[in-house]
PDB file of C-alpha atoms in Angstrom:
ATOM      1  CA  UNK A  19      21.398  -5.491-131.287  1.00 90.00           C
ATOM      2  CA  UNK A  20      22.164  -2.578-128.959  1.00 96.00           C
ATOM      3  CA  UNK A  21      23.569   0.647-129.988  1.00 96.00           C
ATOM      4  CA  UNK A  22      26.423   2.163-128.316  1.00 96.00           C
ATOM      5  CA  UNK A  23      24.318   4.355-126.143  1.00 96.00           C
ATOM      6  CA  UNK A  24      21.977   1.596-125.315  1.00 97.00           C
ATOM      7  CA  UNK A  25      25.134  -0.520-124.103  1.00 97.00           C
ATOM      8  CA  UNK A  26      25.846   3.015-121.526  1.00 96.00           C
ATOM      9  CA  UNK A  27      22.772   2.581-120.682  1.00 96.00           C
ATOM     10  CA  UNK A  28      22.625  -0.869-119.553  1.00 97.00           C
ATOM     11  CA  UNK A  29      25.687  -0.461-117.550  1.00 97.00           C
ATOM     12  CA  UNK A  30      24.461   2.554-115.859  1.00 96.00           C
ATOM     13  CA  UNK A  31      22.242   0.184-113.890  1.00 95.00           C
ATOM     14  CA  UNK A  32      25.582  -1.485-112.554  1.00 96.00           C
ATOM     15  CA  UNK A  33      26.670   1.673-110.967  1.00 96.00           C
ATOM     16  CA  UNK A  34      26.187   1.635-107.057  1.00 96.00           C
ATOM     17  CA  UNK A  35      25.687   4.787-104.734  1.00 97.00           C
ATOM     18  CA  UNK A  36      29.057   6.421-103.547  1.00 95.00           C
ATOM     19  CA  UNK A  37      30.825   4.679-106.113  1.00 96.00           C
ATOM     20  CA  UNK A  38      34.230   6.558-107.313  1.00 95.00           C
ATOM     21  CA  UNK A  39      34.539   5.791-111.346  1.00 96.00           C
ATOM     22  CA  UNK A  40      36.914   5.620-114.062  1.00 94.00           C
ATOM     23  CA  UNK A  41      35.386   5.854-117.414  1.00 90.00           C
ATOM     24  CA  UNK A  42      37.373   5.151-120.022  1.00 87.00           C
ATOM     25  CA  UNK A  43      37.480   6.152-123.696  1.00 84.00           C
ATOM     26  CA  UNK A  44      35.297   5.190-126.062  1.00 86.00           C
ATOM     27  CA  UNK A  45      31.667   3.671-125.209  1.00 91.00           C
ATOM     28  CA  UNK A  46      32.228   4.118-121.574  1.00 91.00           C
ATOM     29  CA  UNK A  47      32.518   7.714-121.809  1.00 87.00           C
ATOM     30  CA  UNK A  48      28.616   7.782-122.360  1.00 89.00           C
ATOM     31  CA  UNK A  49      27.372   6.131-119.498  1.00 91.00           C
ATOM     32  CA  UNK A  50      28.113   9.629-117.530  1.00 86.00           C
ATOM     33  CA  UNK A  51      24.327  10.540-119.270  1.00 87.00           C
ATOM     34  CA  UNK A  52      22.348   7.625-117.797  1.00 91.00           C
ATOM     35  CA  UNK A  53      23.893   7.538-114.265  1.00 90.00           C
ATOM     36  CA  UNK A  54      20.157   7.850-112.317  1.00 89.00           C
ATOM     37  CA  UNK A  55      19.571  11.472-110.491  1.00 88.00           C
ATOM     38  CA  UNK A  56      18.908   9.544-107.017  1.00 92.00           C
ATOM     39  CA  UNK A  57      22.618   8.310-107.289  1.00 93.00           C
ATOM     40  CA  UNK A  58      26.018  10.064-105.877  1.00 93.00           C
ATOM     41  CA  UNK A  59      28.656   8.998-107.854  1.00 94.00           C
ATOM     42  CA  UNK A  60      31.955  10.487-108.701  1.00 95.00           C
ATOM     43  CA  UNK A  61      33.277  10.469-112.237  1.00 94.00           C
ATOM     44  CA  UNK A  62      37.267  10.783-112.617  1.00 92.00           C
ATOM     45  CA  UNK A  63      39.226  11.057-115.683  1.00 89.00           C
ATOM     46  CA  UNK A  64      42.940   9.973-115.476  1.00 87.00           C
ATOM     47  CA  UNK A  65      43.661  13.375-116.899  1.00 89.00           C
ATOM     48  CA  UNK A  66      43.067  15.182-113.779  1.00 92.00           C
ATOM     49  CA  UNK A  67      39.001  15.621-112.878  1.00 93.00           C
ATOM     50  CA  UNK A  68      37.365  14.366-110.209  1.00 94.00           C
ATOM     51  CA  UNK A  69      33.923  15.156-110.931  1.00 93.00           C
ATOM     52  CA  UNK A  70      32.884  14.512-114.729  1.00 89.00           C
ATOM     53  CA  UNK A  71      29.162  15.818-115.740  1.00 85.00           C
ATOM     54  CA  UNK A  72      27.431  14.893-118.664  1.00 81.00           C
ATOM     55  CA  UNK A  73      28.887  15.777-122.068  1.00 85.00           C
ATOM     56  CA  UNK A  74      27.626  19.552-122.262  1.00 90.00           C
ATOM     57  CA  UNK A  75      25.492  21.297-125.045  1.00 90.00           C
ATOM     58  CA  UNK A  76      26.529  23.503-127.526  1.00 91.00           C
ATOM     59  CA  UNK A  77      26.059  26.319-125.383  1.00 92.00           C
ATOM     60  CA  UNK A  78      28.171  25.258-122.623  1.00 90.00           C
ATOM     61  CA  UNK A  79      31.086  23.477-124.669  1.00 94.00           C
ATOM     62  CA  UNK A  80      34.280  25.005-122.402  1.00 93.00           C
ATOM     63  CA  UNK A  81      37.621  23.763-125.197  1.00 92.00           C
ATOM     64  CA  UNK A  82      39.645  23.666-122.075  1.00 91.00           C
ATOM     65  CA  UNK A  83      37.816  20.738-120.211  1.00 92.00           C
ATOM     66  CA  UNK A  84      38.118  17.718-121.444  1.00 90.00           C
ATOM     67  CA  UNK A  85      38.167  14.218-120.492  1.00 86.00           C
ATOM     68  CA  UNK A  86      40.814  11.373-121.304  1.00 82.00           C
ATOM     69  CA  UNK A  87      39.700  10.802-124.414  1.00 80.00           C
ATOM     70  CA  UNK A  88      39.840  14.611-125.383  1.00 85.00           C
ATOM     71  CA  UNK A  89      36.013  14.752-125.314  1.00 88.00           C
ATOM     72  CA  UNK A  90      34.858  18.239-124.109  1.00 91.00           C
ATOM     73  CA  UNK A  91      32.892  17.002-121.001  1.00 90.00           C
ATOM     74  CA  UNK A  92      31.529  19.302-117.816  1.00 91.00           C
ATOM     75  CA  UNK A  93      31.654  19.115-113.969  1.00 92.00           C
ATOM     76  CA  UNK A  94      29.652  18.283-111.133  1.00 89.00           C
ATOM     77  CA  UNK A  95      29.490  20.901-108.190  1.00 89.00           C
ATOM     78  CA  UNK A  96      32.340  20.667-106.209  1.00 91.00           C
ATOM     79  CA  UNK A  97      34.471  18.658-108.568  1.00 94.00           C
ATOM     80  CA  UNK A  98      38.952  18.787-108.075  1.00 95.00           C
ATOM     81  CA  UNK A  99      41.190  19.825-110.969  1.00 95.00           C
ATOM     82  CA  UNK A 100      44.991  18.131-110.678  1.00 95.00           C
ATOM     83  CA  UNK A 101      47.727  16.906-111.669  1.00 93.00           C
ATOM     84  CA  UNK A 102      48.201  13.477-113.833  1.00 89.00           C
ATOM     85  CA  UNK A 103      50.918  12.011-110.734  1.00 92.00           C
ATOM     86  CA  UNK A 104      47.984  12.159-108.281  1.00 94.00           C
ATOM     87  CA  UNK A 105      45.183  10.663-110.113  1.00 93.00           C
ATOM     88  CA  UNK A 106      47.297   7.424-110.776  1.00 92.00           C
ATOM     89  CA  UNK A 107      48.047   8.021-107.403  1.00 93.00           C
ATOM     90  CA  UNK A 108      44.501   8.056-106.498  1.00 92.00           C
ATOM     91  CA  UNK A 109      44.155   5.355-109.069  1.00 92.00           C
ATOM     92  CA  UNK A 110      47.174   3.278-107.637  1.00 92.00           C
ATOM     93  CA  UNK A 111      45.899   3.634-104.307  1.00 93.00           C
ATOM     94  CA  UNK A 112      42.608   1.216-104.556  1.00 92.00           C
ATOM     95  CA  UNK A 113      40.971   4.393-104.456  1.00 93.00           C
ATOM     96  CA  UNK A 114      38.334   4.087-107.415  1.00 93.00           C
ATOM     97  CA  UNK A 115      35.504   1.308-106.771  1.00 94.00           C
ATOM     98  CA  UNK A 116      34.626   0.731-110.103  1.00 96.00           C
ATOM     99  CA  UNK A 117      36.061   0.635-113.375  1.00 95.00           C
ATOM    100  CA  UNK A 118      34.305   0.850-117.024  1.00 95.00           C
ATOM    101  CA  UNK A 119      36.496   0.322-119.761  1.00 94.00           C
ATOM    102  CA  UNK A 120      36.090  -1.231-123.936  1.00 93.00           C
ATOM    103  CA  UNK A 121      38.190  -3.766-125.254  1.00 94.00           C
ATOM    104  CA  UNK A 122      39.390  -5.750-128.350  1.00 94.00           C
ATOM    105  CA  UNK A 123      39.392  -8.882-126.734  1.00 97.00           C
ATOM    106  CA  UNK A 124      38.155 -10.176-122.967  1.00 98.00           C
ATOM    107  CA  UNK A 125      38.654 -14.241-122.384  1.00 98.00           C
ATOM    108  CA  UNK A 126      36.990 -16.518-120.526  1.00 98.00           C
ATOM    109  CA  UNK A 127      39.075 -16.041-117.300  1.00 98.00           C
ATOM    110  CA  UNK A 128      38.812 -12.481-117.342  1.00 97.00           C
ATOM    111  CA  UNK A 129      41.667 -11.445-119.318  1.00 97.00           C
ATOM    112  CA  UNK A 130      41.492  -7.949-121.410  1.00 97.00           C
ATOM    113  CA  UNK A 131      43.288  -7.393-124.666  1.00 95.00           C
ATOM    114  CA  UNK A 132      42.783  -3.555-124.909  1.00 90.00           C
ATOM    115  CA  UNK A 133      45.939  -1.228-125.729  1.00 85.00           C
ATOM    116  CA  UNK A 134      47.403  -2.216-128.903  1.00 79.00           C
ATOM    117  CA  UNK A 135      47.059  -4.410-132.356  1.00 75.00           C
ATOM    118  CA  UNK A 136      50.809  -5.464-133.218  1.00 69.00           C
ATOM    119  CA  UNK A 137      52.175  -3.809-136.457  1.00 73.00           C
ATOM    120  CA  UNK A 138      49.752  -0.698-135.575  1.00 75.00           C
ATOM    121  CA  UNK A 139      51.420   2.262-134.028  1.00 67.00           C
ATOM    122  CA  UNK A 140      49.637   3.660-130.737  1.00 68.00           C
ATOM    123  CA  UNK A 141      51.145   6.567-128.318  1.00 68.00           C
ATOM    124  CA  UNK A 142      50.871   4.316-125.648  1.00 68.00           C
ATOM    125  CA  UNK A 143      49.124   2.004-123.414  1.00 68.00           C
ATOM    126  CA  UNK A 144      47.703   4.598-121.489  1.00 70.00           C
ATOM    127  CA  UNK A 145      46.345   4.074-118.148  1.00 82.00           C
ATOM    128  CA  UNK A 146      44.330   1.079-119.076  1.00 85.00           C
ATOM    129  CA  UNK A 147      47.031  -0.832-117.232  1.00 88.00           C
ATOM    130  CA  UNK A 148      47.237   0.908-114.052  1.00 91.00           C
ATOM    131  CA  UNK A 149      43.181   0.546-114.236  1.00 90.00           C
ATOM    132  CA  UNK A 150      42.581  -2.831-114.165  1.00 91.00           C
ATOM    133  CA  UNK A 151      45.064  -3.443-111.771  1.00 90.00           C
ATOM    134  CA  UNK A 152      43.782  -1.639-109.014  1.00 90.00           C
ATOM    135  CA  UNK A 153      39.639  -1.508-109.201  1.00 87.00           C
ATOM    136  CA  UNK A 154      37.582  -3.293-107.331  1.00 88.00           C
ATOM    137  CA  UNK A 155      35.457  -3.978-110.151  1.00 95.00           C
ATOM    138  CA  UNK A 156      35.505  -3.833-114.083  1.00 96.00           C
ATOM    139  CA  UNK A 157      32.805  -3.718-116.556  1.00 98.00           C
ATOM    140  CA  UNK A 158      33.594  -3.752-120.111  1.00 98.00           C
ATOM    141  CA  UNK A 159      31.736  -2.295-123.033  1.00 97.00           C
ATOM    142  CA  UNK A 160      32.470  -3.851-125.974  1.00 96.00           C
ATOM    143  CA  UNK A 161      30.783  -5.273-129.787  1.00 96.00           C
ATOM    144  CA  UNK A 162      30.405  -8.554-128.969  1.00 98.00           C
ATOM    145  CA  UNK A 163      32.137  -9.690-132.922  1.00 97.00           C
ATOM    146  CA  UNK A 164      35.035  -7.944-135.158  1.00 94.00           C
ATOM    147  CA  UNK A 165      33.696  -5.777-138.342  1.00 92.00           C
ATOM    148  CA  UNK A 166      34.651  -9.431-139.880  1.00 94.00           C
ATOM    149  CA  UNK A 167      32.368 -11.301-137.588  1.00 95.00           C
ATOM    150  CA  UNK A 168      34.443 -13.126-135.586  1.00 96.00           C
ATOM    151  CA  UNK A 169      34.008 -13.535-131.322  1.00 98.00           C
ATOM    152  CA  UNK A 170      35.393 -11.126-129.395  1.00 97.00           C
ATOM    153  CA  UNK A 171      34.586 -13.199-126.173  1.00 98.00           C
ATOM    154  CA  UNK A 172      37.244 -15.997-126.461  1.00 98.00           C
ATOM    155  CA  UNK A 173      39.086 -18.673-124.925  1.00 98.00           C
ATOM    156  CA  UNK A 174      41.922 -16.880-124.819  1.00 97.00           C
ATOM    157  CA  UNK A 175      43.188 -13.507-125.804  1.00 96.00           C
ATOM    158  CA  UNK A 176      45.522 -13.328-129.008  1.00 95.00           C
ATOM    159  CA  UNK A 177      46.324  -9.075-128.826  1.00 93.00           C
ATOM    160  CA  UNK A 178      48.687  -8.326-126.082  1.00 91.00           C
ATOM    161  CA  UNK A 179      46.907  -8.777-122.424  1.00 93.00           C
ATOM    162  CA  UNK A 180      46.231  -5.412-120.745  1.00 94.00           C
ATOM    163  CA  UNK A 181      45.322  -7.123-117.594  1.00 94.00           C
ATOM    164  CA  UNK A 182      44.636 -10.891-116.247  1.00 95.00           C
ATOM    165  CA  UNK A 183      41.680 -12.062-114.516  1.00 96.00           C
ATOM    166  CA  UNK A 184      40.209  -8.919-113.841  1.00 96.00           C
ATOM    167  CA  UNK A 185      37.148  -8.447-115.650  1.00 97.00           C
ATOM    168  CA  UNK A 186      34.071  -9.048-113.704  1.00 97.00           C
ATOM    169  CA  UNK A 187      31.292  -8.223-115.931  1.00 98.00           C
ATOM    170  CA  UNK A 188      30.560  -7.614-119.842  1.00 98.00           C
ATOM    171  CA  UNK A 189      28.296  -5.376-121.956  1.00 98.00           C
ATOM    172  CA  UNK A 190      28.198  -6.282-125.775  1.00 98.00           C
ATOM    173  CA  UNK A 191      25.265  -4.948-128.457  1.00 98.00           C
ATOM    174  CA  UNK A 192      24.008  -8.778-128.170  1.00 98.00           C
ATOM    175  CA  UNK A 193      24.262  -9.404-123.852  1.00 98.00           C
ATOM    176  CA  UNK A 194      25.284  -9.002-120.629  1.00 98.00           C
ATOM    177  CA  UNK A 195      27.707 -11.915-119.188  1.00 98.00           C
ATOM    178  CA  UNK A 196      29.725 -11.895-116.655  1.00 98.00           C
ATOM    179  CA  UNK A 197      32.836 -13.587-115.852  1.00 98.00           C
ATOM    180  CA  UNK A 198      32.741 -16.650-113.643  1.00 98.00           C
ATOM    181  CA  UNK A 199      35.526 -17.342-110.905  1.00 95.00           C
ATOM    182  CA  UNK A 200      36.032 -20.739-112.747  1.00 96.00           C
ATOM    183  CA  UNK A 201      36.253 -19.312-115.841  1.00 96.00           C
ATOM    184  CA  UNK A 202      33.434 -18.881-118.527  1.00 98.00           C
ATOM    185  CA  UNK A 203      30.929 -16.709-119.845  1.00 98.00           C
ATOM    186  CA  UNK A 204      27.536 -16.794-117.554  1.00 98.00           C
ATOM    187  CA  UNK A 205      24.762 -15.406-119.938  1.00 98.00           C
ATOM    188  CA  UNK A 206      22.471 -12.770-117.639  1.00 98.00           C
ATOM    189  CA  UNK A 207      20.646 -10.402-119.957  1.00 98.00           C
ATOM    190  CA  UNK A 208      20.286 -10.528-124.072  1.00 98.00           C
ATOM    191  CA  UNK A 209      19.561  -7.323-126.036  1.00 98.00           C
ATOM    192  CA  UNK A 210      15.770  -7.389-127.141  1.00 96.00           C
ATOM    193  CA  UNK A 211      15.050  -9.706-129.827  1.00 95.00           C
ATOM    194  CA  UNK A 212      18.613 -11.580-129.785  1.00 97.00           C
ATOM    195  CA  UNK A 213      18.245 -15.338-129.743  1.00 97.00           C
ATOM    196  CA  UNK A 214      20.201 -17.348-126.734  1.00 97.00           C
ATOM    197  CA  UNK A 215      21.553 -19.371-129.795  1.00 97.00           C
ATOM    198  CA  UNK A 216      22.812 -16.401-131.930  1.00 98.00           C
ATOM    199  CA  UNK A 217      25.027 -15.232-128.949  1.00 98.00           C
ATOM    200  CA  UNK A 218      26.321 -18.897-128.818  1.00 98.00           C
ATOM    201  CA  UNK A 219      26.733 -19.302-132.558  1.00 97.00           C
ATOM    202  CA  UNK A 220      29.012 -15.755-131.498  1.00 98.00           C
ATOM    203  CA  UNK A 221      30.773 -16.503-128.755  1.00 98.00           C
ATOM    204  CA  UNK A 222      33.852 -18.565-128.997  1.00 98.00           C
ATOM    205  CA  UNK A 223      35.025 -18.724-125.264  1.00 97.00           C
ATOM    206  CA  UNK A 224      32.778 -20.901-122.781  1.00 98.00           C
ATOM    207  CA  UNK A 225      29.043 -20.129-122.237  1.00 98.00           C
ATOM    208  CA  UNK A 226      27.095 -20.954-119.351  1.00 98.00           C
ATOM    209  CA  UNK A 227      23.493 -20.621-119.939  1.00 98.00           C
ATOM    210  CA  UNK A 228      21.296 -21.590-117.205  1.00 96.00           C
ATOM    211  CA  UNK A 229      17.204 -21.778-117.483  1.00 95.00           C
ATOM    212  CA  UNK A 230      15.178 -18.209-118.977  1.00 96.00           C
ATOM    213  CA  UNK A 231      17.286 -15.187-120.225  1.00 98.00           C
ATOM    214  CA  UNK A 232      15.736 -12.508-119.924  1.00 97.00           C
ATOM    215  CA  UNK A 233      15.922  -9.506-122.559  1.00 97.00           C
ATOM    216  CA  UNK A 234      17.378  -6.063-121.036  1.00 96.00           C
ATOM    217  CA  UNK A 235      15.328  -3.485-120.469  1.00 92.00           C
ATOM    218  CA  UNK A 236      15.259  -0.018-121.209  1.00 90.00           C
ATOM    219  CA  UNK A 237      12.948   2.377-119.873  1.00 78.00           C
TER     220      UNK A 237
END
């Protein structure tokens, strides 16, 4: 099983050159450390940043910057500082190519379940919503079962739907799938020394496995 840096790491490799992406809190927030140095890419935070570096060391922790998730983060040279209206505006807009986000739930037609667990109290929904709306693409980094050990990968969603048929692509510590127009789980990638027949056995929504899966690699 992956760890949660191995699972930024994995989807590093999805990011394209001259992407603009939205990382959001949680896993996702790590993959700004494996982004390859032969890629431009531009990080942005729904907080106001266009231009997130790597989380900094000790010596160059600045309280004042931080990303969505209140992380304490750095920036790229020539990165923006502004306002929350015109990031979603930015967001909004179609402007940001790719989105990376983690969820409680994703179904097999794409659906996330990502902002709230009924009878818990949360500040908001945050700009999950807004997100997945407007990308062109989203990957989600997620554990592929509950502390409990049930799927996370279902037929359909039972927490309250963030966003519907949106999700293109998913990272869990057990694979890579990704979400087929027709609905369904297509099996690409399993974490090193996974069985194809543990992540059936944990995945309750529809898997398509076709011929060798290979095992991810890490370099």
């Amino acid at each position: 099983m992956l760890n949660k840096d191995q699972i930024a790491q994995r989807i590093a490799k999805e990011v394209q050159n001259g992407q603009y992406i939205n990382l959001g809190i949680g896993i996702p927030t790590l993959v700004a450390n494996y982004i390859p140095d032969d890629l431009e890419v531009v990080l942005q935070s729904e907080n106001g940043l266009l231009g997130i570096g790597p989380f900094p060391t000790e010596d160059k922790i600045d309280p004042d910057l931080i990303n969505a998730g209140k992380q304490t983060i750095t920036m790229t040279k020539g990165s923006a500082l502004f306002n929350s209206a015109e990031s979603f505006a930015m967001i909004r807009g179609g402007h940001v190519h790719l989105t990376i986000l983690g969820a409680m739930e994703v179904s097999e037609s794409g659906d996330i379940a990502n902002w709230k667990i009924p009878g818990k109290m949360v500040k908001g929904m945050g700009g999950a919503m807004d997100l997945v709306a407007s990308a062109e693409n989203i990957i989600v980094a997620m554990q592929h079962c509950s502390r409990d050990g049930q799927s996370k990968l279902l037929k359909k969603c039972s927490l309250p739907i963030t966003g519907i048929k949106c999700v293109k692509k998913v990272v869990t510590d057990l694979a890579v799938l990704e979400v087929l127009p027709e609905g369904g789980f297509k099996l690409l990638e399993r974490a090193p020394g996974v069985t194809v027949e543990e992540i059936k056995s944990k995945t309750e929504g529809r898997l398509v496995v076709e011929g060798e899966i290979p095992e991810m690699i890490f370099d």
